[in-house]
mmCIF file of C-alpha atoms in Angstrom:
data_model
loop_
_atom_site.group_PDB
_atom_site.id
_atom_site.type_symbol
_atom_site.label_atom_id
_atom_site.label_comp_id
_atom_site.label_asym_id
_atom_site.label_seq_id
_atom_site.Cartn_x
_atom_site.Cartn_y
_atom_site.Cartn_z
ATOM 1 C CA UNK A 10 -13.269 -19.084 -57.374
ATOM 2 C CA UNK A 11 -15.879 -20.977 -55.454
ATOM 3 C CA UNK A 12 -18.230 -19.181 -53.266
ATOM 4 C CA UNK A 13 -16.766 -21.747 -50.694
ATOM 5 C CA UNK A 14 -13.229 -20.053 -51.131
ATOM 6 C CA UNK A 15 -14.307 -16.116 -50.811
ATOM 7 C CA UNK A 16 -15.998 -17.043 -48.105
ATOM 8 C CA UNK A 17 -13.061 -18.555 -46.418
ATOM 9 C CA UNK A 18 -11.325 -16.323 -47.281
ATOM 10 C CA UNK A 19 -13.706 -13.141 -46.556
ATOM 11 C CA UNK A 20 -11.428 -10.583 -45.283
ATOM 12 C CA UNK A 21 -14.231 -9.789 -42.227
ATOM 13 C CA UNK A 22 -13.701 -12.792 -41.057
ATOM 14 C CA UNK A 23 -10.042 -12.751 -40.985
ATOM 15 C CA UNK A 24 -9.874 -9.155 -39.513
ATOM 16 C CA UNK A 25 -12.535 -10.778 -36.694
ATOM 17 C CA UNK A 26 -10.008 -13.728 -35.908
ATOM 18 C CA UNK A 27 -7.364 -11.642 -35.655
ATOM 19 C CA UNK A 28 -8.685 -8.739 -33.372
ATOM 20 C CA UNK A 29 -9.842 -11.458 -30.924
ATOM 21 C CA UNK A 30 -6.227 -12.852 -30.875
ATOM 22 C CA UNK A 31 -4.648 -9.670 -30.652
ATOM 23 C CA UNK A 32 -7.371 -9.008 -27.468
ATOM 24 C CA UNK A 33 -6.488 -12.398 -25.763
ATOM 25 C CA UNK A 34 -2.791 -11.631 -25.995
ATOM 26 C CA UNK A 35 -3.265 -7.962 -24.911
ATOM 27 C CA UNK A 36 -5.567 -9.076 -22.018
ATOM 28 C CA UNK A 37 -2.725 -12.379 -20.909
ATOM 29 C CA UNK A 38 -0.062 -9.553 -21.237
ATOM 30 C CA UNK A 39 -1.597 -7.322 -18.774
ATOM 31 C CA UNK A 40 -3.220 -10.208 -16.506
ATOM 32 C CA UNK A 41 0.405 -11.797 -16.105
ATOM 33 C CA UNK A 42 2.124 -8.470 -15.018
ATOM 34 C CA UNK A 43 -0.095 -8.685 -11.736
ATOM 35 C CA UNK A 44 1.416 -10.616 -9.447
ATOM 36 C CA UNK A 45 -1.101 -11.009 -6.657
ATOM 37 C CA UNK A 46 -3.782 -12.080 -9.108
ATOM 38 C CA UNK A 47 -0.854 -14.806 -10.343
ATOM 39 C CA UNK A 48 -0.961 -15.698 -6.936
ATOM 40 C CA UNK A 49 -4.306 -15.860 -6.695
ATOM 41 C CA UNK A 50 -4.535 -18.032 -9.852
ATOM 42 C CA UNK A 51 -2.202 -20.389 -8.486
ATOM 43 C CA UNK A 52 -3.808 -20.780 -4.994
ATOM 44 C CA UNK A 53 -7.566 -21.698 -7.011
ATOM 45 C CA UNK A 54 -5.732 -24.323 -9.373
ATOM 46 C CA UNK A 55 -4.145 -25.621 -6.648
ATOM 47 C CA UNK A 56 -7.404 -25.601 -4.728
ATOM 48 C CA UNK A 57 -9.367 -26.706 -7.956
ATOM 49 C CA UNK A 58 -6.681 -30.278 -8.455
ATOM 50 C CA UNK A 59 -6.990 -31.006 -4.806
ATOM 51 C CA UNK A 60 -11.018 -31.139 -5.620
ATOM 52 C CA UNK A 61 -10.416 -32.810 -8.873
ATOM 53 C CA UNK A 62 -7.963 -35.695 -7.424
ATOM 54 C CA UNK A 63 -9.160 -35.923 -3.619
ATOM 55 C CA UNK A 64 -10.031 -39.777 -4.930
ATOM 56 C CA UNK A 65 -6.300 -40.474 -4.669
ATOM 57 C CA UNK A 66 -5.134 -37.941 -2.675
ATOM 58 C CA UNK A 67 -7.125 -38.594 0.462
ATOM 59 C CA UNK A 68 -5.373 -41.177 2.800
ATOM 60 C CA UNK A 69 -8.847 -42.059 4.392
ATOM 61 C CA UNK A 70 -12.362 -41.978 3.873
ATOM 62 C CA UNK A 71 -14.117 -38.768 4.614
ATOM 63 C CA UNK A 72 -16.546 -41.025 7.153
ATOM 64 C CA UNK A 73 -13.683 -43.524 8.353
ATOM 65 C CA UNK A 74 -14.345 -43.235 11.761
ATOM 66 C CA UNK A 75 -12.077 -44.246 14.444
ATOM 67 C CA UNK A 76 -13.114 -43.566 18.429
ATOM 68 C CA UNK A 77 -9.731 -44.670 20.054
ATOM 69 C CA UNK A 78 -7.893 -42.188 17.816
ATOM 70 C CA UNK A 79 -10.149 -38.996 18.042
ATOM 71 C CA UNK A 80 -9.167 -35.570 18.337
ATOM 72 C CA UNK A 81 -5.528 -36.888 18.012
ATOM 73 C CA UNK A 82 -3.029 -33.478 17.448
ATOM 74 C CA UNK A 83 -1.190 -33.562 13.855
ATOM 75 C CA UNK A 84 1.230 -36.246 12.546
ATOM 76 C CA UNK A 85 2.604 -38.168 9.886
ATOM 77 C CA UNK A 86 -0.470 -40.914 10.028
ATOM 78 C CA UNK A 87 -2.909 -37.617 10.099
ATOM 79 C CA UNK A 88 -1.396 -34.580 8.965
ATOM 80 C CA UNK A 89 -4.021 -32.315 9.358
ATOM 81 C CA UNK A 90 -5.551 -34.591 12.614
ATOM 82 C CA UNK A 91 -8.343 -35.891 13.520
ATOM 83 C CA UNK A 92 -11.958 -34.881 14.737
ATOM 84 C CA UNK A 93 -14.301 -35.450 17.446
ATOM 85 C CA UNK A 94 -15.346 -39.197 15.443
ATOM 86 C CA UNK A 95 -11.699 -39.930 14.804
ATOM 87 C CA UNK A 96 -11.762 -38.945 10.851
ATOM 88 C CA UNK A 97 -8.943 -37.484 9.124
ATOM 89 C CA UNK A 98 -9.717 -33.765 8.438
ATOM 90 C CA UNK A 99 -6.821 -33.621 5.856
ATOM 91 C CA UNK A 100 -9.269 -36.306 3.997
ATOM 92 C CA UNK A 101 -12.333 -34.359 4.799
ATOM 93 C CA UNK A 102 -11.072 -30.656 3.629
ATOM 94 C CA UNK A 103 -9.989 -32.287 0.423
ATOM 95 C CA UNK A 104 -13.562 -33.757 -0.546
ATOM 96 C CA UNK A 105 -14.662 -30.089 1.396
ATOM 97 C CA UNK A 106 -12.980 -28.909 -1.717
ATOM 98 C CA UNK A 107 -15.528 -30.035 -4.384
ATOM 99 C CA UNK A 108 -18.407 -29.404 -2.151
ATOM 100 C CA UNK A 109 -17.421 -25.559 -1.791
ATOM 101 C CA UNK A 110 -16.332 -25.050 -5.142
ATOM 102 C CA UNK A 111 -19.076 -26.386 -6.525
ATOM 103 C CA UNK A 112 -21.638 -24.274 -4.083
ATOM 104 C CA UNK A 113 -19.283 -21.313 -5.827
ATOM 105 C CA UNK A 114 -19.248 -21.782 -9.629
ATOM 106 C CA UNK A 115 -22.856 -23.053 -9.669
ATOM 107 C CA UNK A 116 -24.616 -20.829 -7.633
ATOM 108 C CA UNK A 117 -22.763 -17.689 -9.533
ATOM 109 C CA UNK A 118 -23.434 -19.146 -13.264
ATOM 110 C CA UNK A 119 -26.725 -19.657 -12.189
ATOM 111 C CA UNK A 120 -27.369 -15.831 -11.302
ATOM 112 C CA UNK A 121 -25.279 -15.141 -14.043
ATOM 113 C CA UNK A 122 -28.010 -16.352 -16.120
ATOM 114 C CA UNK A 123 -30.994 -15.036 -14.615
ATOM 115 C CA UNK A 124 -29.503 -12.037 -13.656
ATOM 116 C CA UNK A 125 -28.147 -10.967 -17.168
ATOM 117 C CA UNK A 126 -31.744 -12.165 -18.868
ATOM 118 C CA UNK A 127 -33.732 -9.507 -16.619
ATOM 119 C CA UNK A 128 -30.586 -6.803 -17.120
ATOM 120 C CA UNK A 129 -31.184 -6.797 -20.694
ATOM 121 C CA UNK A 130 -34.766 -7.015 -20.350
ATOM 122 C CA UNK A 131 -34.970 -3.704 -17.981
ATOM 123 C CA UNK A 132 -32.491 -2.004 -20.029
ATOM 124 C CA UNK A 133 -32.595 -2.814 -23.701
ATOM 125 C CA UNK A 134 -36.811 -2.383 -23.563
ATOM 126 C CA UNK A 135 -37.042 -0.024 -20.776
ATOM 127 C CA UNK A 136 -40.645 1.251 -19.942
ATOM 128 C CA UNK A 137 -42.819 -0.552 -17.572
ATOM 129 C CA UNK A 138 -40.381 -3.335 -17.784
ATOM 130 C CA UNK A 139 -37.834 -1.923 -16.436
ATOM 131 C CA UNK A 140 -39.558 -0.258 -13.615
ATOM 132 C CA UNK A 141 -40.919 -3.667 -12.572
ATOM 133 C CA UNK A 142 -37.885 -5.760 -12.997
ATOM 134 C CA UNK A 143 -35.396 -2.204 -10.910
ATOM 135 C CA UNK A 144 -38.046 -2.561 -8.339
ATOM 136 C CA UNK A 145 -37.872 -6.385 -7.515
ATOM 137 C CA UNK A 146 -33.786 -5.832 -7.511
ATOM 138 C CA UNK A 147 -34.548 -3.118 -4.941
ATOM 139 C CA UNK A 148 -36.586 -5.286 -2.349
ATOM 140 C CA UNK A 149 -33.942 -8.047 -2.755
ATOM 141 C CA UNK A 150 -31.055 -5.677 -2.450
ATOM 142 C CA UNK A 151 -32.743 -4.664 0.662
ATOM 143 C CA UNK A 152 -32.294 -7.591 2.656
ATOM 144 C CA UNK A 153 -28.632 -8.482 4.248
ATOM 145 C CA UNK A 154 -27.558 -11.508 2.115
ATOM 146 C CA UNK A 155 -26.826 -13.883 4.688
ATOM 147 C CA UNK A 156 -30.546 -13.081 6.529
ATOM 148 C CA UNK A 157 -32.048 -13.697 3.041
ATOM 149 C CA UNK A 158 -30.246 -16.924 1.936
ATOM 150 C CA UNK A 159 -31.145 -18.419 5.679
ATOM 151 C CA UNK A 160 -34.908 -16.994 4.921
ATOM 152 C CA UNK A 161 -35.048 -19.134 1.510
ATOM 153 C CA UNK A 162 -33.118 -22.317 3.091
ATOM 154 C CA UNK A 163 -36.030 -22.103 5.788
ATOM 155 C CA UNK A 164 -38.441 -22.457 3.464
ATOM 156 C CA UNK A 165 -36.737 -24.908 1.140
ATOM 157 C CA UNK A 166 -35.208 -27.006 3.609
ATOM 158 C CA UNK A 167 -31.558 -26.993 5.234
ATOM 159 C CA UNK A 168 -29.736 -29.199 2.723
ATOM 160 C CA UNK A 169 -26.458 -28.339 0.664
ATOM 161 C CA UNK A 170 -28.636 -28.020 -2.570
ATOM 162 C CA UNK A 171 -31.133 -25.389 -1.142
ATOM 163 C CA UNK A 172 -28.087 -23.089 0.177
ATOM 164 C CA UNK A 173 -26.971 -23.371 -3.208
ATOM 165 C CA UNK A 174 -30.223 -22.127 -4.323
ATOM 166 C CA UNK A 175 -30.375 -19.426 -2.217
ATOM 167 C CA UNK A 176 -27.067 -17.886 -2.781
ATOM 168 C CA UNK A 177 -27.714 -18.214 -6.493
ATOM 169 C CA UNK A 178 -30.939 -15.902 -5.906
ATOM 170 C CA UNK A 179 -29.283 -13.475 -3.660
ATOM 171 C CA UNK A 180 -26.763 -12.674 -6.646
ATOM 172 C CA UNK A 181 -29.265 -12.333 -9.193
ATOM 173 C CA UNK A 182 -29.660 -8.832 -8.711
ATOM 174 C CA UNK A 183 -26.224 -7.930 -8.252
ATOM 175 C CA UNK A 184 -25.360 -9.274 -11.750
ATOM 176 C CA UNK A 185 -28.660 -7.611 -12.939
ATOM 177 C CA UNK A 186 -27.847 -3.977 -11.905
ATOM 178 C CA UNK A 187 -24.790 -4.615 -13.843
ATOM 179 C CA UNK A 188 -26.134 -5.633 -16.575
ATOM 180 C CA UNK A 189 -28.842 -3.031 -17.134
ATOM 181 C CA UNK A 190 -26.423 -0.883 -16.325
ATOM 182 C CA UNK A 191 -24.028 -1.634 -19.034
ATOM 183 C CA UNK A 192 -26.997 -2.163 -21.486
ATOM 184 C CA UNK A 193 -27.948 1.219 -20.788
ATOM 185 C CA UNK A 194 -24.738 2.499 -22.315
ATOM 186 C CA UNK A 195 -24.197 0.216 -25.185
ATOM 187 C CA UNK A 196 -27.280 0.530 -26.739
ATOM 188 C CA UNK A 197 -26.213 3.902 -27.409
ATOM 189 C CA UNK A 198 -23.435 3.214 -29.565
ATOM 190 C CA UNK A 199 -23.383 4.463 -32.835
ATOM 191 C CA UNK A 200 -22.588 1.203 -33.791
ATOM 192 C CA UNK A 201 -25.842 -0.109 -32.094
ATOM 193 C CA UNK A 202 -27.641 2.871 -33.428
ATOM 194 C CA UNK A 203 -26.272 1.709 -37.216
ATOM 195 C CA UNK A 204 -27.585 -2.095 -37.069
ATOM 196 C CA UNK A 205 -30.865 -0.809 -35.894
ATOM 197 C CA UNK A 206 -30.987 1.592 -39.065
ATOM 198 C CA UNK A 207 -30.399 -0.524 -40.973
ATOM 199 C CA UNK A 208 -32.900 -3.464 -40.160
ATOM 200 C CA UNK A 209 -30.982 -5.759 -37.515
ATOM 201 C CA UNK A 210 -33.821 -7.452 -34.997
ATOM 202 C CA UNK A 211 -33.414 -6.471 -31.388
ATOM 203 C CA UNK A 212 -32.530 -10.291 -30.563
ATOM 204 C CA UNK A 213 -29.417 -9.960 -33.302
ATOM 205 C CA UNK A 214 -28.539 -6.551 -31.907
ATOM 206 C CA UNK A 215 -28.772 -8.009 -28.369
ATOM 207 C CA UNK A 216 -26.587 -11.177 -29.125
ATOM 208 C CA UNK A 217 -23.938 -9.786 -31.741
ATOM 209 C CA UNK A 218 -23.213 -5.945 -29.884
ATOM 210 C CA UNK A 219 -25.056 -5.591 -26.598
ATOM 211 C CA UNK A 220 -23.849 -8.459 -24.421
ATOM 212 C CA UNK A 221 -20.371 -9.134 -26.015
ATOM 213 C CA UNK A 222 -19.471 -5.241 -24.666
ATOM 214 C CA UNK A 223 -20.933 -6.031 -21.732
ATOM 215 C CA UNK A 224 -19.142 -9.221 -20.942
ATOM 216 C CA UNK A 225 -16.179 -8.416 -19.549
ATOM 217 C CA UNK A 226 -17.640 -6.417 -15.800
ATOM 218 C CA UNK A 227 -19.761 -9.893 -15.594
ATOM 219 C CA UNK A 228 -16.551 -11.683 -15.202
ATOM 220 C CA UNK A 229 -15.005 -9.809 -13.065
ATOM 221 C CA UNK A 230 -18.157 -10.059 -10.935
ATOM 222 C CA UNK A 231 -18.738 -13.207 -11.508
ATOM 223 C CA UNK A 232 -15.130 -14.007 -10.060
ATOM 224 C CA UNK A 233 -15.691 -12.065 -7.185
ATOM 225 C CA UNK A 234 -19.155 -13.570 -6.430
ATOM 226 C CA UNK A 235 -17.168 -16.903 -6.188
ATOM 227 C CA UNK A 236 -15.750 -15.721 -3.161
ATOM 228 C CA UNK A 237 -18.561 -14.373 -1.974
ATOM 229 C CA UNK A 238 -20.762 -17.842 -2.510
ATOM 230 C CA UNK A 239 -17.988 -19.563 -0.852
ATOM 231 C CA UNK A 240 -18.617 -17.310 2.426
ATOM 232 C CA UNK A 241 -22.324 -17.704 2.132
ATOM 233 C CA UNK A 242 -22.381 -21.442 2.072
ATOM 234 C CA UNK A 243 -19.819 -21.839 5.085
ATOM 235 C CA UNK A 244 -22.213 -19.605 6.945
ATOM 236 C CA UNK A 245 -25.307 -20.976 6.136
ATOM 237 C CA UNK A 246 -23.441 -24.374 6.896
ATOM 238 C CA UNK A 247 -22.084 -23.251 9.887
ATOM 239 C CA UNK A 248 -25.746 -22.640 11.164
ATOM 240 C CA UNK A 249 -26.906 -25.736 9.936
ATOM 241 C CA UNK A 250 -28.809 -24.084 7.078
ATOM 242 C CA UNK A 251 -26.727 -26.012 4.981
ATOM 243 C CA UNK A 252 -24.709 -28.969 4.534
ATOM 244 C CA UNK A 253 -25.878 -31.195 6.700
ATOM 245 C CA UNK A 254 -23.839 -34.268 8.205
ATOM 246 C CA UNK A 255 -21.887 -35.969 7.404
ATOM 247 C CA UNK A 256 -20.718 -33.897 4.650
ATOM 248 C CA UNK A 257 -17.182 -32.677 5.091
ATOM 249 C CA UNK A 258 -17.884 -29.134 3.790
ATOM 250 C CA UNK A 259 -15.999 -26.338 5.362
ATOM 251 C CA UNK A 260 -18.363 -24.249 7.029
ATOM 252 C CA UNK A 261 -20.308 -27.305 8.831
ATOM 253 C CA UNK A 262 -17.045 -28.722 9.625
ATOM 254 C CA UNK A 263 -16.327 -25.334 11.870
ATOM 255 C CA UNK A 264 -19.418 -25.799 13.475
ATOM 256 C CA UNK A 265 -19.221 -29.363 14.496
ATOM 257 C CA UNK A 266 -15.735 -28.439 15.882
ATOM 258 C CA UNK A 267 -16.242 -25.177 17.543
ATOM 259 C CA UNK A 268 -16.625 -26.929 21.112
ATOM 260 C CA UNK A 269 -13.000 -28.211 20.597
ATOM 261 C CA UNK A 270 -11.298 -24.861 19.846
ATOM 262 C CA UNK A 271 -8.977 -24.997 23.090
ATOM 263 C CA UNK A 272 -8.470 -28.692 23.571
ATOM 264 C CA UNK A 273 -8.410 -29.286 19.900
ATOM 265 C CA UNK A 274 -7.641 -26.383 18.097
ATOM 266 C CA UNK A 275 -6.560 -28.068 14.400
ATOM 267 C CA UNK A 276 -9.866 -28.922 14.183
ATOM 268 C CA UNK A 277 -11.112 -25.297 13.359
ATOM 269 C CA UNK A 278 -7.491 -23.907 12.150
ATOM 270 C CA UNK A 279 -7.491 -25.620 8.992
ATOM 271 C CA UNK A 280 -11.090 -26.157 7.524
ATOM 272 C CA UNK A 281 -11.010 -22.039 8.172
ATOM 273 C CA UNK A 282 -7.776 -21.950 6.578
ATOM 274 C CA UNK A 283 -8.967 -23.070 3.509
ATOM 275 C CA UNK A 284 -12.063 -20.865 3.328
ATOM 276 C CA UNK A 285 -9.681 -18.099 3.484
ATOM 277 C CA UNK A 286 -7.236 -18.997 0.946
ATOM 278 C CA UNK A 287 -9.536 -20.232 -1.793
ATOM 279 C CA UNK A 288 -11.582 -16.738 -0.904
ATOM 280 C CA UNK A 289 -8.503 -14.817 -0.865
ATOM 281 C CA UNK A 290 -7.134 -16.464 -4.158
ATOM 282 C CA UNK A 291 -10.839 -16.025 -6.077
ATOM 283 C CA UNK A 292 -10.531 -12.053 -4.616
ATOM 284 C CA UNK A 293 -7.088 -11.512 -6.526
ATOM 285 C CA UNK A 294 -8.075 -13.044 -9.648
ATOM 286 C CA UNK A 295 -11.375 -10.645 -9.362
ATOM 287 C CA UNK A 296 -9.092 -7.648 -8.556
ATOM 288 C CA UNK A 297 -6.394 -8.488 -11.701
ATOM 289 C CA UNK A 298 -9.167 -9.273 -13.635
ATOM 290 C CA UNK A 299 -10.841 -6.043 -13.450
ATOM 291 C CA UNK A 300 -7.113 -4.528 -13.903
ATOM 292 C CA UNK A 301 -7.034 -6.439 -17.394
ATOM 293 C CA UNK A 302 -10.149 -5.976 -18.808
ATOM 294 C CA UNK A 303 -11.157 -2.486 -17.321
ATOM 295 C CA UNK A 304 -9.538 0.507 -20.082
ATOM 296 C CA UNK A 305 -9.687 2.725 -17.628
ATOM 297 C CA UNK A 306 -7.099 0.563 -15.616
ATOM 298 C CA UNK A 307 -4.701 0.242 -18.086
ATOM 299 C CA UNK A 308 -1.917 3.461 -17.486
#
């Protein structure tokens, strides 16, 4: 047999394949049985295609601006009404929907990334490190998020981009306390303990055991951060920290209609609405995540 065929068919291999299968169906069986986080599921794919297709969903422009017919109640022509220019905020809150989603999954990858880099760092070599590293999650952990994204977006700028920005760094630490904390424990193992007897480099012993048993309380973070990023930017935009106009994102859109809450009241009902549902629906899937993936959850 050709060393091609043993090692296709190398018997590690297999037995890898089929443990991660067996995991993936184990986790799906468990995720499904939670009905809120189904609900939650559905609500952020529902959310997600309304982003995805707002092209040829929206009936108007998101700056189609029309005076005579301005803060005009809801009906067939505009089912969500219009706003103070006379736009169509059923339009606007679907394009809202790519802004804040966006904001969401960037901002939390990107202190997914940093944040997990400086976990390992501080946990896996310790020492000085560590200290350093603990410490600088400390001072930012000190600060109310909101009054520290709005001190970062003052010194970048008030622009969509820089909120981003802000709420990404505001996470970091979150996602590094996790991670040192998990790296803490893993390294451990007497399975980490065995690779390092027997040779394995700390950068094969960090990639192949540390962070794959650490993955799973990232996700569930992660997912939960979504929500969290999602608040952050419709505050920061709702102080004009950031989007700025004529972006239909949700939190500006509350602010430029606030004045209009008793004459016009659609105007701040449904761009809130959707904040809360696609928070709500990213909070369930956190919460049946963690169910899933967490042992300890399982009886």
């Amino acid at each position: 047999m050709s060393q091609t065929s043993q090692a296709t068919a190398d018997p590690t291999v297999i037995e890898d394949k089929s443990s991660f299968i067996i995991a993936i169906s184990e986790f799906w069986k468990s995720y499904r049985k939670n009905k809120p986080a189904i609900v939650g599921t559905i609500i952020v794919l529902f959310f997600i295609l309304l982003a995805i297709f707002a092209n040829f969903i929206a009936p108007q422009g998101i700056n189609d601006q029309n005076i005579a017919n301005r803060l005009q109640p809801p009906s067939p022509a505009h089912w969500f009404g219009t706003d103070d220019f006379g736009r169509d905020i059923f339009s606007r809150i679907l394009f809202g929907a790519r802004l804040s989603l966006r904001v969401g999954f960037l901002s939390v990858i990107g202190s997914i990334i940093v944040g997990t880099l400086l976990g390992v760092l501080a946990g896996y070599f310790g020492k000085a490190l560590d200290v350093v590293i603990s410490r600088v999650f400390d001072i930012l952990l000190a600060f109310p998020s909101i009054l520290l994204s709005i001190a970062i977006v003052a010194i970048l700028g008030p622009s969509l981009n820089n909120a981003l920005v802000a709420i990404a760094i505001v996470n970091v630490p979150v996602f590094g306390r996790l991670v040192r904390s998990r790296v803490l424990t893993v390294k451990e193992e007497e399975y980490v303990m065995a690779a390092r007897s027997i040779g394995m480099g700390d950068m094969r012993i960090i990639f192949h055991h540390v962070l794959p048993n650490s993955i799973a309380p990232i996700i569930v973070q992660g997912t939960l951060n979504i929500a969290t990023a999602i608040l952050d930017a419709a505050g920061l935009g709702f102080l004009g920290m950031g989007a700025q106009a004529p972006l239909p994102e949700w939190g500006k859109m509350l602010s430029d209609s606030r004045e209009y809450i008793q004459n016009a009241p659609w105007t701040v009902l449904f761009p809130g609405l959707a904040i809360v549902l696609v928070v709500v629906g990213f909070n369930l899937i956190g919460d049946g995540l963690r169910d899933a993936l967490d042992p300890r959850m399982k009886n």
